[in-house]
Tab-separated table of C-alpha atoms in Angstrom:
chain	number	residue	atom	x	y	z
A	1	MET	CA	-15.756	6.672	-7.706
A	2	LEU	CA	-13.081	7.653	-5.185
A	3	SER	CA	-14.022	11.288	-5.564
A	4	ASP	CA	-17.461	10.381	-4.224
A	5	SER	CA	-16.761	9.541	-0.590
A	6	LEU	CA	-20.213	8.154	0.190
A	7	ALA	CA	-20.180	5.850	-2.819
A	8	CYS	CA	-16.673	4.690	-1.997
A	9	HIS	CA	-17.589	3.905	1.599
A	10	ALA	CA	-20.651	2.008	0.385
A	11	ALA	CA	-18.460	0.015	-2.027
A	12	ILE	CA	-15.982	-0.767	0.768
A	13	ASP	CA	-18.811	-1.969	3.008
A	14	GLU	CA	-20.207	-4.108	0.197
A	15	ALA	CA	-16.779	-5.626	-0.501
A	16	HIS	CA	-16.480	-6.618	3.160
A	17	ARG	CA	-19.989	-8.133	3.158
A	18	GLN	CA	-19.259	-10.122	0.004
A	19	TYR	CA	-15.927	-11.301	1.366
A	20	ASP	CA	-17.567	-12.465	4.597
A	21	ARG	CA	-20.269	-14.224	2.595
A	22	ALA	CA	-17.701	-16.045	0.434
A	23	ARG	CA	-15.449	-17.015	3.328
A	24	GLY	CA	-15.104	-20.771	3.530
A	25	ARG	CA	-16.281	-21.230	-0.059
A	26	GLU	CA	-13.032	-20.221	-1.766
A	27	GLN	CA	-12.982	-23.299	-4.012
A	28	GLU	CA	-16.271	-22.156	-5.580
A	29	ALA	CA	-14.821	-18.751	-6.439
A	30	PRO	CA	-13.527	-18.044	-9.933
A	31	PHE	CA	-9.802	-18.661	-10.316
A	32	TRP	CA	-9.014	-14.936	-10.640
A	33	ALA	CA	-10.647	-14.227	-7.264
A	34	ARG	CA	-8.819	-16.892	-5.269
A	35	TYR	CA	-5.764	-14.725	-4.680
A	36	PHE	CA	-7.948	-12.225	-2.846
A	37	ASP	CA	-7.518	-12.997	0.827
A	38	GLU	CA	-8.271	-11.104	4.012
A	39	ALA	CA	-4.893	-9.335	3.986
A	40	LYS	CA	-5.617	-8.017	0.477
A	41	LEU	CA	-9.072	-6.842	1.521
A	42	ILE	CA	-7.620	-5.017	4.513
A	43	VAL	CA	-4.823	-3.319	2.566
A	44	ASP	CA	-7.114	-2.389	-0.344
A	45	THR	CA	-9.588	-0.878	2.114
A	46	GLY	CA	-6.754	1.166	3.582
A	47	ILE	CA	-5.607	2.328	0.156
A	48	ALA	CA	-9.150	3.399	-0.762
A	49	LEU	CA	-9.378	5.390	2.475
A	50	ALA	CA	-5.960	6.933	1.803
A	51	ARG	CA	-7.134	8.024	-1.640
A	52	LEU	CA	-10.126	9.643	0.079
A	53	ASP	CA	-7.611	11.575	2.199
A	54	GLU	CA	-8.577	9.645	5.343
A	55	ALA	CA	-4.983	8.908	6.298
A	56	PRO	CA	-5.543	8.345	10.047
A	57	ARG	CA	-8.047	5.573	9.269
A	58	ALA	CA	-6.044	4.234	6.343
A	59	GLU	CA	-2.618	3.852	7.933
A	60	PRO	CA	-3.409	1.084	10.452
A	61	LEU	CA	-5.268	-0.905	7.800
A	62	ILE	CA	-2.449	-0.703	5.267
A	63	ALA	CA	0.105	-1.565	7.962
A	64	GLU	CA	-1.949	-4.547	9.135
A	65	GLY	CA	-2.545	-5.798	5.608
A	66	LEU	CA	1.156	-5.490	4.826
A	67	ARG	CA	2.019	-7.356	8.028
A	68	ARG	CA	-0.338	-10.223	7.112
A	69	GLU	CA	0.611	-10.496	3.443
A	70	SER	CA	2.346	-13.545	2.123
A	71	GLY	CA	6.036	-13.124	1.442
A	72	SER	CA	5.513	-14.640	-1.993
A	73	ARG	CA	3.771	-11.511	-3.310
A	74	GLN	CA	6.791	-9.221	-3.328
A	75	ARG	CA	5.565	-6.799	-5.991
A	76	GLY	CA	2.242	-6.288	-4.201
A	77	ARG	CA	4.046	-5.832	-0.901
A	78	ALA	CA	6.238	-3.147	-2.522
A	79	PHE	CA	3.132	-1.261	-3.702
A	80	HIS	CA	1.542	-1.566	-0.299
A	81	ALA	CA	4.695	-0.356	1.454
A	82	PHE	CA	4.647	2.660	-0.877
A	83	TRP	CA	1.005	3.361	0.047
A	84	LEU	CA	1.840	3.041	3.737
A	85	ALA	CA	4.729	5.484	3.312
A	86	SER	CA	2.537	7.946	1.417
A	87	THR	CA	-0.160	7.761	4.066
A	88	GLN	CA	2.354	8.303	6.841
A	89	LEU	CA	3.889	11.250	4.996
A	90	ARG	CA	0.444	12.863	4.658
A	91	GLN	CA	0.194	12.716	8.431
A	92	GLY	CA	3.607	14.311	8.906
A	93	ALA	CA	5.252	11.123	10.207
A	94	LEU	CA	8.472	11.605	8.256
A	95	ASP	CA	10.529	8.944	10.087
A	96	ARG	CA	7.861	6.255	9.676
A	97	ALA	CA	7.205	7.272	6.068
A	98	CYS	CA	10.870	6.934	5.130
A	99	ASP	CA	11.094	3.588	6.942
A	100	SER	CA	8.056	2.272	5.057
A	101	ALA	CA	9.386	3.576	1.749
A	102	GLY	CA	12.608	1.757	2.628
A	103	ILE	CA	10.612	-1.496	2.710
A	104	ALA	CA	9.428	-0.744	-0.809
A	105	LEU	CA	13.031	-0.077	-1.846
A	106	ASP	CA	14.192	-3.370	-0.324
A	107	LEU	CA	11.478	-5.212	-2.234
A	108	LEU	CA	12.314	-3.333	-5.418
A	109	ALA	CA	15.824	-4.750	-5.180
A	110	VAL	CA	14.208	-8.202	-5.532
A	111	VAL	CA	11.362	-7.385	-7.935
A	112	ASP	CA	12.064	-5.387	-11.061
A	113	SER	CA	8.977	-3.210	-11.484
A	114	PRO	CA	8.973	0.047	-13.443
A	115	ARG	CA	5.646	0.940	-11.797
A	116	VAL	CA	7.019	0.539	-8.274
A	117	LYS	CA	10.069	2.585	-9.309
A	118	ALA	CA	7.768	5.345	-10.555
A	119	HIS	CA	5.881	5.353	-7.255
A	120	ILE	CA	9.141	5.550	-5.317
A	121	ARG	CA	10.285	8.475	-7.477
A	122	ASP	CA	6.951	10.201	-6.845
A	123	PHE	CA	7.337	9.648	-3.100
A	124	HIS	CA	10.873	11.032	-3.285
A	125	GLN	CA	9.584	14.196	-4.989
A	126	ARG	CA	7.120	14.696	-2.138
A	127	LEU	CA	10.048	14.612	0.287
A	128	THR	CA	11.572	17.761	-1.255
A	129	PRO	CA	10.327	20.116	1.508
A	130	HIS	CA	12.129	17.875	4.025
A	131	ALA	CA	15.369	17.456	2.049
A	132	ARG	CA	17.613	18.320	5.009
A	133	ALA	CA	15.963	15.928	7.465
A	134	ALA	CA	18.045	12.915	8.502
A	135	PRO	CA	15.405	10.293	7.541
A	136	VAL	CA	15.171	11.785	4.049
A	137	ILE	CA	18.929	11.835	3.590
A	138	ALA	CA	19.109	8.175	4.671
A	139	PHE	CA	16.238	7.258	2.341
A	140	GLU	CA	17.921	9.039	-0.591
A	141	GLN	CA	21.134	7.099	0.051
A	142	ARG	CA	19.240	3.793	-0.007
A	143	MET	CA	17.383	4.910	-3.119
A	144	ARG	CA	20.663	5.652	-4.924
A	145	GLU	CA	21.966	2.180	-3.998
A	146	VAL	CA	18.857	0.445	-5.342
A	147	PHE	CA	18.387	2.552	-8.469
A	148	CYS	CA	22.001	2.337	-9.615
C-alpha cells in the first residue's frame, strides 16, 4: 500500500480518526492494541511518510514520537532512531543523521536485536559517499565499539 500514496494517506487519516475515537476507552480495547499510544501513532505516521519519500514531513513526526516514547520500549526506540536517521540522511542532514543513528547504537548496546543491527548496517552502507566526513568517521568509531 505504501507505493500508493493516496491510499496510504487515506489509511493514515483513518488511523488518526480511529485513535481519536478510541481515546479514553483504552480499557475496552483488545490487549494487543493497548500498547499503541499517541507517541506510537505519531512515529508510525512519520515512518509511513518517510517510506513515501516525504522526508520533510516525516522527520518532525518521527522526532516527536521518539521524544515522547516511554524509556521502557528500548527496541522500538532503536528502530525509531534508525528511521529518524534515515529520514535526516535523505534530506542531506549528515550531522543530525549520524547523531540519530548514534541513539540507535546506544540503544543497541542495551537491547540485543539482530534486526536493529541489520538496519544500522544498512544505514552505514548509505553513508559510503560521505566516508571522509567527520560525523561519519565518529559514527563508524561508535559502531565498531558497539558491534565488537
